[in-house]
Coordinates of C-alpha atoms and ligand atoms in Angstrom, one line a residue:
M803 CA -9.5 52.0 31.4
T804 CA -7.1 52.0 28.8
Q805 CA -9.3 51.5 26.0
R806 CA -12.6 52.4 24.4
L807 CA -15.0 49.6 24.4
E808 CA -16.7 48.7 20.9
K809 CA -20.3 49.0 20.8
V810 CA -20.4 49.7 23.9
T811 CA -21.7 53.2 25.9
D812 CA -19.6 55.2 28.3
T813 CA -22.2 54.4 31.0
F814 CA -22.0 50.9 29.9
A815 CA -18.4 51.0 30.1
N816 CA -18.2 52.2 33.4
T817 CA -20.5 49.4 34.5
I818 CA -18.5 47.0 33.4
R819 CA -15.6 48.0 34.8
Y820 CA -17.9 47.8 38.2
I821 CA -19.4 44.3 37.5
I822 CA -16.0 42.8 36.7
R823 CA -14.5 44.5 40.3
H824 CA -17.4 43.0 42.0
L825 CA -16.4 39.9 40.4
T826 CA -13.0 39.7 40.9
G827 CA -13.5 41.6 44.7
C828 CA -10.8 43.3 44.5
T829 CA -10.4 46.2 47.0
D830 CA -6.5 46.5 47.1
S831 CA -4.8 44.7 44.2
H832 CA -5.9 46.0 40.7
A833 CA -5.9 42.0 39.3
D834 CA -9.1 43.5 37.8
E835 CA -7.3 45.7 35.6
K836 CA -5.8 42.8 34.1
V837 CA -9.6 41.7 32.4
G838 CA -10.4 42.4 29.3
Y839 CA -13.8 42.6 27.8
T840 CA -13.3 43.0 23.9
S841 CA -13.5 41.3 20.7
D842 CA -10.7 43.4 18.7
E843 CA -7.9 40.7 18.9
R844 CA -5.2 44.0 18.6
Q845 CA -6.3 44.7 22.2
W846 CA -5.8 41.0 23.6
Q847 CA -2.7 41.9 24.3
N848 CA -3.1 44.7 26.6
Y849 CA -4.5 42.0 29.2
K850 CA -4.3 38.7 31.3
V851 CA -7.7 37.5 30.7
V852 CA -10.0 38.7 28.1
I853 CA -13.9 38.3 28.2
C854 CA -15.1 38.1 24.2
P855 CA -18.8 40.3 24.2
S856 CA -21.6 38.5 23.3
G857 CA -23.6 41.9 21.8
F858 CA -26.3 41.6 24.8
F859 CA -24.7 45.4 25.5
D860 CA -25.2 46.5 21.6
D861 CA -27.1 49.1 20.3
G862 CA -30.3 47.3 18.9
T863 CA -29.9 44.3 21.5
Y864 CA -29.8 45.9 25.0
G865 CA -33.7 46.6 25.9
T866 CA -35.0 44.2 23.5
A867 CA -36.8 40.5 23.6
Q868 CA -33.7 38.7 21.5
S869 CA -31.7 39.9 24.0
L870 CA -33.2 37.9 26.7
P871 CA -31.7 34.2 27.4
T872 CA -33.7 30.8 26.1
L873 CA -32.7 27.7 28.1
P874 CA -30.9 25.6 28.1
L875 CA -27.9 27.6 29.1
K876 CA -23.7 26.5 28.0
S877 CA -22.3 25.7 31.4
I878 CA -18.4 26.3 32.1
D879 CA -16.9 24.4 35.0
G880 CA -20.4 23.1 35.9
T881 CA -21.6 26.9 36.1
P882 CA -24.4 27.6 34.2
V883 CA -23.7 30.9 31.6
I884 CA -26.7 33.0 30.2
Y885 CA -24.9 34.5 27.3
G886 CA -21.8 33.4 25.2
D887 CA -20.7 30.3 25.0
D888 CA -17.9 27.6 26.7
T889 CA -15.0 28.1 24.7
I890 CA -11.5 29.5 26.0
T891 CA -8.4 29.4 24.2
R892 CA -5.4 31.2 24.5
Q893 CA -3.3 34.0 22.4
G894 CA 0.7 34.4 24.0
D895 CA -0.2 34.8 27.4
T896 CA -3.7 36.2 27.6
L897 CA -7.1 33.8 27.9
I898 CA -9.5 34.6 25.6
V899 CA -13.0 33.5 27.4
K900 CA -16.1 33.2 25.4
A901 CA -18.3 32.8 28.1
D902 CA -20.1 36.3 28.6
I903 CA -19.5 36.2 32.6
I904 CA -20.0 40.3 32.6
A905 CA -23.5 40.0 31.0
S906 CA -24.6 37.1 32.5
A907 CA -23.2 39.0 36.0
Y908 CA -25.2 42.0 34.7
F909 CA -28.4 40.2 34.0
M910 CA -28.6 39.0 37.2
M911 CA -27.7 42.4 39.2
A912 CA -29.5 44.1 37.3
R913 CA -32.3 42.4 37.6
Y914 CA -32.4 42.2 33.8
E915 CA -34.7 39.7 33.1
E916 CA -37.5 42.1 35.5
Y917 CA -36.7 45.1 33.3
A918 CA -37.1 43.3 30.2
D919 CA -39.4 40.8 30.2
T920 CA -43.3 42.5 31.3
S921 CA -45.1 40.1 30.3
D922 CA -48.4 39.7 33.1
E923 CA -48.2 36.5 33.5
K924 CA -44.8 36.4 35.0
R925 CA -45.8 38.9 38.1
D926 CA -48.7 38.2 40.6
C927 CA -51.7 39.6 42.3
H928 CA -49.1 42.3 43.6
G929 CA -46.9 43.7 41.0
R930 CA -44.2 40.7 42.3
F931 CA -42.0 39.1 39.9
I932 CA -42.6 35.4 40.4
G933 CA -39.6 34.0 41.6
K934 CA -41.2 30.6 39.9
E935 CA -40.9 32.2 36.7
S936 CA -37.1 33.5 36.7
L937 CA -34.5 32.3 34.5
A938 CA -32.4 31.2 38.0
Y939 CA -35.4 29.3 39.3
K940 CA -36.3 27.7 35.3
A941 CA -32.4 26.9 34.9
G942 CA -32.2 25.4 38.5
F943 CA -29.4 27.2 39.6
L944 CA -31.3 29.7 42.5
D945 CA -30.0 28.7 45.3
R946 CA -26.4 29.0 44.2
P947 CA -25.0 32.4 43.8
I948 CA -23.6 32.3 40.5
V949 CA -22.1 35.6 40.1
E950 CA -20.1 34.4 43.0
E951 CA -18.9 31.2 40.8
Y952 CA -17.9 33.2 37.9
G953 CA -16.2 35.6 40.1
R954 CA -13.8 32.3 41.6
L955 CA -14.0 31.4 37.8
L956 CA -12.3 34.2 36.5
R957 CA -9.8 34.6 39.1
K958 CA -8.7 30.8 38.3
W959 CA -8.6 32.0 35.4
L960 CA -6.0 34.9 36.5
R961 CA -3.7 32.3 38.5
E962 CA -3.2 30.3 35.3
A963 CA -2.4 33.5 33.2
G964 CA -0.3 34.6 35.9
E965 CA -1.7 36.6 38.1
Q966 CA -1.5 37.1 41.8
I967 CA -5.3 37.1 43.2
D968 CA -6.6 35.1 46.4
E969 CA -10.1 34.0 47.3
P970 CA -11.7 35.5 49.8
R971 CA -12.1 34.1 53.2
A972 CA -14.5 31.3 53.5
E973 CA -16.8 33.1 56.2
I974 CA -20.4 35.5 56.5
S975 CA -19.0 38.3 56.2
H976 CA -22.2 40.3 57.8
C977 CA -25.6 38.9 59.2
Y978 CA -28.3 41.3 58.6
I979 CA -31.2 39.6 61.2
T980 CA -33.8 41.8 60.5
H981 CA -37.9 41.5 60.9
D982 CA -40.7 43.9 59.6
L983 CA -43.0 45.9 61.6
D984 CA -46.3 45.1 60.1
M985 CA -48.1 44.4 63.0
P986 CA -46.0 45.4 66.6
L987 CA -49.1 44.8 68.7
Y988 CA -51.3 42.3 68.7
S989 CA -55.1 43.8 69.8
K990 CA -53.9 47.0 71.6
T991 CA -56.8 49.1 69.5
M992 CA -60.0 48.7 70.2
R993 CA -60.2 48.0 66.9
G994 CA -58.2 45.6 67.5
V995 CA -60.3 44.1 70.7
I996 CA -63.2 44.2 68.1
G997 CA -61.5 42.2 64.8
A998 CA -59.9 39.4 67.8
A999 CA -63.3 39.3 68.9
R1000 CA -65.0 38.5 65.5
R1001 CA -62.2 36.4 64.7
G1002 CA -63.6 34.3 68.2
N1003 CA -60.3 35.4 70.2
A1004 CA -62.6 37.9 72.3
I1005 CA -60.8 37.2 75.2
E1006 CA -57.3 36.9 74.5
G1007 CA -58.0 40.5 72.9
I1008 CA -59.2 42.2 75.3
R1009 CA -56.6 40.5 78.3
N1010 CA -53.3 41.4 75.4
F1011 CA -55.6 45.1 75.6
M1012 CA -55.0 45.0 79.1
A1013 CA -51.5 43.8 79.9
A1014 CA -48.3 45.9 79.7
T1015 CA -47.3 47.1 76.2
E1016 CA -44.1 44.3 76.8
K1017 CA -46.3 41.3 78.0
N1018 CA -48.0 41.5 74.5
K1019 CA -47.8 38.4 71.7
Y1020 CA -46.2 40.5 69.6
F1021 CA -44.2 41.4 71.5
T1022 CA -41.7 39.6 70.7
F1023 CA -38.3 41.4 70.6
P1024 CA -36.7 39.7 73.9
M1025 CA -36.6 36.5 72.4
L1026 CA -35.5 37.7 69.1
K1027 CA -32.8 40.0 70.6
G1028 CA -31.3 37.0 72.6
E1029 CA -30.9 34.9 70.2
C1030 CA -29.5 37.4 68.1
D1031 CA -26.7 38.7 70.7
K1032 CA -25.9 34.7 71.0
L1033 CA -25.0 35.7 67.4
R1034 CA -22.8 38.6 68.4
N1035 CA -21.1 36.8 71.0
A1036 CA -20.0 34.9 68.4
H1037 CA -19.3 36.8 65.6
E1038 CA -17.9 40.4 67.1
G1039 CA -19.2 43.4 65.3
K1040 CA -20.6 41.6 62.0
V1041 CA -24.2 41.6 63.3
S1042 CA -26.7 43.8 62.3
E1043 CA -30.5 43.2 63.2
I1044 CA -33.0 45.6 62.6
V1045 CA -36.5 46.3 62.6
F1046 CA -38.0 47.8 59.3
V1047 CA -40.7 50.5 60.0
K1048 CA -44.0 51.2 58.7
S1049 CA -44.3 55.0 58.7
T1050 CA -47.4 55.6 56.1
V1051 CA -48.6 59.5 55.6
N1052 CA -52.5 59.9 56.1
G1053 CA -54.4 58.8 53.8
N1054 CA -51.9 57.6 51.2
I1055 CA -52.4 53.8 51.6
E1056 CA -53.7 50.6 49.8
K1057 CA -55.7 47.9 51.6
E1058 CA -52.3 45.8 51.8
D1059 CA -50.8 48.5 54.2
L1060 CA -53.9 48.3 56.7
P1061 CA -53.2 47.7 59.6
T1062 CA -51.4 50.7 60.3
Y1063 CA -50.3 52.3 63.6
N1064 CA -49.6 55.8 64.7
L1065 CA -46.2 56.4 65.6
Q1066 CA -47.1 58.6 68.0
D1067 CA -49.5 56.2 70.3
R1068 CA -48.1 55.7 73.6
H1069 CA -48.0 51.8 73.0
I1070 CA -45.7 52.0 69.9
K1071 CA -43.5 54.3 70.9
E1072 CA -42.8 52.5 73.2
V1073 CA -41.8 49.9 71.3
I1074 CA -39.7 52.4 69.7
E1075 CA -37.9 52.7 72.5
Y1076 CA -37.1 49.5 73.3
L1077 CA -35.8 48.7 70.4
K1078 CA -33.8 51.5 70.5
D1079 CA -32.6 51.0 73.9
N1080 CA -31.5 47.6 72.9
G1081 CA -29.8 47.2 70.0
F1082 CA -32.0 47.0 66.8
E1083 CA -31.5 49.6 64.3
I1084 CA -34.8 51.3 62.7
G1085 CA -35.5 51.3 59.3
L1086 CA -37.9 51.9 56.7
H1087 CA -41.0 49.5 55.7
T1088 CA -42.1 51.7 52.5
S1089 CA -45.6 51.1 52.5
Y1090 CA -47.6 49.3 49.7
Y1091 CA -49.2 52.3 48.6
S1092 CA -45.4 53.9 47.9
G1093 CA -44.9 50.9 45.8
K1094 CA -46.9 52.0 43.7
H1095 CA -46.6 56.0 44.1
P1096 CA -42.5 55.9 43.9
H1097 CA -42.8 59.9 45.1
N1098 CA -44.7 58.8 48.5
A1099 CA -41.3 57.6 49.7
H1100 CA -39.4 60.6 50.9
E1101 CA -42.5 60.9 53.0
E1102 CA -42.6 57.9 54.4
A1103 CA -38.6 58.2 55.1
S1104 CA -39.0 62.0 56.5
K1105 CA -41.9 61.0 58.9
L1106 CA -40.2 58.0 60.2
R1107 CA -36.9 60.7 60.6
L1108 CA -38.7 63.2 62.5
E1109 CA -40.8 60.6 65.0
T1110 CA -37.8 58.6 66.2
G1111 CA -35.1 61.4 65.8
L1112 CA -32.8 58.9 63.9
D1113 CA -31.4 59.3 60.7
V1114 CA -32.7 56.2 59.3
T1115 CA -31.4 55.2 55.5
K1116 CA -32.2 51.9 55.2
N1117 CA -35.6 50.4 53.9
R1118 CA -37.4 47.5 53.0
Y1119 CA -40.6 47.4 50.6
H1120 CA -43.6 45.7 52.5
Y1121 CA -44.6 43.2 50.4
L1122 CA -41.0 42.8 48.9
R1123 CA -43.4 44.8 46.0
T1124 CA -42.7 45.7 42.8
L1125 CA -38.9 47.3 42.8
R1126 CA -39.3 48.9 39.4
P1127 CA -36.0 51.4 38.4
Q1128 CA -38.5 54.3 39.7
D1129 CA -38.8 52.4 43.0
Y1130 CA -35.0 52.5 43.2
Q1131 CA -34.7 55.6 42.4
S1132 CA -37.6 57.4 44.7
L1133 CA -35.1 55.6 47.5
V1134 CA -31.9 57.3 46.0
D1135 CA -34.3 60.3 46.1
A1136 CA -35.4 60.2 50.0
G1137 CA -32.1 60.1 51.5
I1138 CA -32.0 55.6 51.2
T1139 CA -28.6 54.1 50.9
D1140 CA -29.0 50.6 51.8
D1141 CA -32.1 48.1 49.9
F1142 CA -32.8 45.1 51.8
T1143 CA -36.2 44.0 49.8
L1144 CA -34.6 42.1 46.6
G1145 CA -35.5 37.8 47.9
Y1146 CA -37.9 36.3 46.1
A1147 CA -41.8 36.1 48.7
D1148 CA -42.5 32.2 46.9
V1149 CA -38.7 31.1 47.0
A1150 CA -35.9 31.1 49.0
G1151 CA -32.3 31.9 46.9
F1152 CA -30.4 34.7 45.5
R1153 CA -32.5 36.7 43.9
T1154 CA -29.7 38.5 42.2
G1155 CA -27.3 35.7 42.1
T1156 CA -24.5 37.7 44.5
C1157 CA -24.3 37.3 47.8
R1158 CA -22.5 40.4 48.5
K1159 CA -23.5 43.8 48.7
Y1160 CA -23.6 45.6 45.5
R1161 CA -24.4 49.3 44.6
W1162 CA -28.3 49.3 42.5
I1163 CA -27.5 49.1 38.5
N1164 CA -30.3 50.9 37.0
P1165 CA -31.0 48.7 33.9
E1166 CA -32.6 51.4 32.0
N1167 CA -29.8 53.4 31.8
G1168 CA -27.4 50.7 32.8
E1169 CA -25.9 53.1 35.0
V1170 CA -24.7 52.3 38.7
A1171 CA -25.7 54.6 41.8
Q1172 CA -22.8 56.1 43.7
N1173 CA -25.3 55.8 46.9
L1174 CA -27.3 52.9 47.2
W1175 CA -25.8 49.6 48.5
I1176 CA -28.3 46.3 47.2
H1177 CA -28.2 43.9 50.2
P1178 CA -29.6 40.6 48.9
M1179 CA -31.9 38.3 51.1
I1180 CA -31.9 34.6 51.1
M1181 CA -34.9 34.5 53.0
M1182 CA -38.0 35.2 54.5
D1183 CA -40.6 33.6 57.1
C1184 CA -43.7 32.3 55.0
T1185 CA -41.3 32.1 51.9
V1186 CA -40.5 28.8 53.8
G1187 CA -43.5 28.2 56.0
D1188 CA -46.6 28.8 53.9
K1189 CA -48.8 26.7 52.1
K1190 CA -49.1 29.2 49.0
Y1191 CA -45.5 29.8 48.4
M1192 CA -42.9 26.5 49.1
A1193 CA -44.8 24.6 52.2
L1194 CA -41.7 23.1 53.7
S1195 CA -41.8 21.4 57.2
E1196 CA -40.1 22.9 59.7
N1197 CA -36.9 20.4 59.3
E1198 CA -36.8 20.8 55.3
G1199 CA -36.8 24.2 55.8
L1200 CA -34.2 24.7 57.9
D1201 CA -31.8 22.2 55.9
T1202 CA -33.1 24.7 52.4
V1203 CA -32.3 27.9 54.4
K1204 CA -28.5 25.7 56.0
K1205 CA -27.5 25.0 52.6
L1206 CA -28.2 29.0 51.2
I1207 CA -26.4 29.7 54.2
D1208 CA -23.3 27.5 53.5
Q1209 CA -23.1 28.8 49.9
T1210 CA -23.1 32.1 51.2
R1211 CA -20.7 31.4 53.7
Q1212 CA -18.2 29.5 50.7
H1213 CA -17.9 33.0 49.0
N1214 CA -17.7 35.6 52.1
G1215 CA -21.1 36.9 51.7
E1216 CA -23.3 38.6 53.4
A1217 CA -26.5 36.8 55.0
T1218 CA -29.6 38.7 55.0
I1219 CA -32.7 37.2 56.5
L1220 CA -36.5 38.0 57.9
F1221 CA -38.3 36.7 60.6
H1222 CA -41.5 39.5 61.8
N1223 CA -42.1 40.0 64.6
N1224 CA -45.6 38.2 64.8
V1225 CA -45.3 35.4 62.8
F1226 CA -44.1 33.4 66.2
C1227 CA -47.6 33.7 67.3
D1228 CA -50.1 32.6 65.2
G1229 CA -50.7 29.1 63.5
S1230 CA -48.9 25.8 63.3
Y1231 CA -46.2 26.4 62.2
D1232 CA -43.9 26.3 64.7
Y1233 CA -41.3 29.6 63.6
E1234 CA -39.2 30.1 66.6
K1235 CA -37.7 26.6 65.8
L1236 CA -36.5 27.6 62.2
Y1237 CA -36.1 31.1 63.8
K1238 CA -33.3 29.4 66.3
G1239 CA -32.2 27.0 63.9
I1240 CA -31.5 29.4 61.0
I1241 CA -29.3 31.2 64.1
A1242 CA -27.4 28.6 65.5
E1243 CA -26.3 27.6 62.0
L1244 CA -25.2 31.2 61.0
R1245 CA -23.2 30.9 64.6
K1246 CA -21.0 27.6 63.3
Ligands
LIG390 ZN1 -44.5 44.3 55.7

């Protein structure tokens, strides 16, 4: 940063530089330094490309209702822009761009609308922001990672201004195949057997109760791992399989956390040992309770580390719950370095507008957290198949996810998908077909 940004605080100035680096994808080149963000015409000559601030970050605008965009959006080269307009002019050797792709990218990555728009009707009964209420869905671009499109535009403008900057390789940079361990085993306690009997499944309940852990109906890990191993063979070193484990602390639960399980139970220990011995990573599945009481995440993380003997640093919230700034701050305080929660429950797509990992941006103060990575998730099993969400057939669901994977591949992104271990056994939907279809697509 050579110039001070007018009307913008130092915190925002740092965040703006971070966003420009994310957009250009610069790791070893310094092309990002050739991008300015100022309306001070005297400074334009210092840059190859200048993005003109739309006023979004100004005191008196940021955080207010007037900072929220209205539809319809303008677009530039077919990409919707959330702030600014669609004109590009030239002054000397410098391109002057009025499309404020910096504020637009910030809006998506910091989940600004979820922070600034507090209206209840945009949240469901669990306090989760509803995907179909998001700007991205309403403007029709939730299935496109528009932050990546901004990056592609910015690199194109830099090249037009004579700067050398390459496009990223069109391949998936990393696959995160993830599973939330809501129900590790079926009917493995007396309570479970009684529950099965009440639902008319007494014989199945007793059979699972008596059988060895690895014969349990919900012990689908060999199938999950088998598919994941095929993916590993195709993309060595670029595949992680993570199981997020509940670690509830006595009494600190909500009804949505039921059934809880005891990490010291013999059968649960067998599951955890199997996972550890077979290449699965263990992450924390933070409880619904912690979603209401953020300080509790620290205790859950400590307990999971103690019980597993592992340095647990990855997280996903049960129910993909709330995700307010204080929730993320509680993850930082709990020693979590990587969060995998950010996808909508009700509709698959690019909730953050980007398909690459990035450092959490706190919309409350605009700060970039140095020690918490966000890994956006493109789909969850029930989002695609459940009647109350997208309600797609197996084939329609696979087609939808294939398109998201293709977008991810085009932009050298990460593909994070979520399948629960128990989803393959209940109901009439063939989630195994969907899972195997997605893995086959990722192997390409
Ligand atoms: Zn869960």
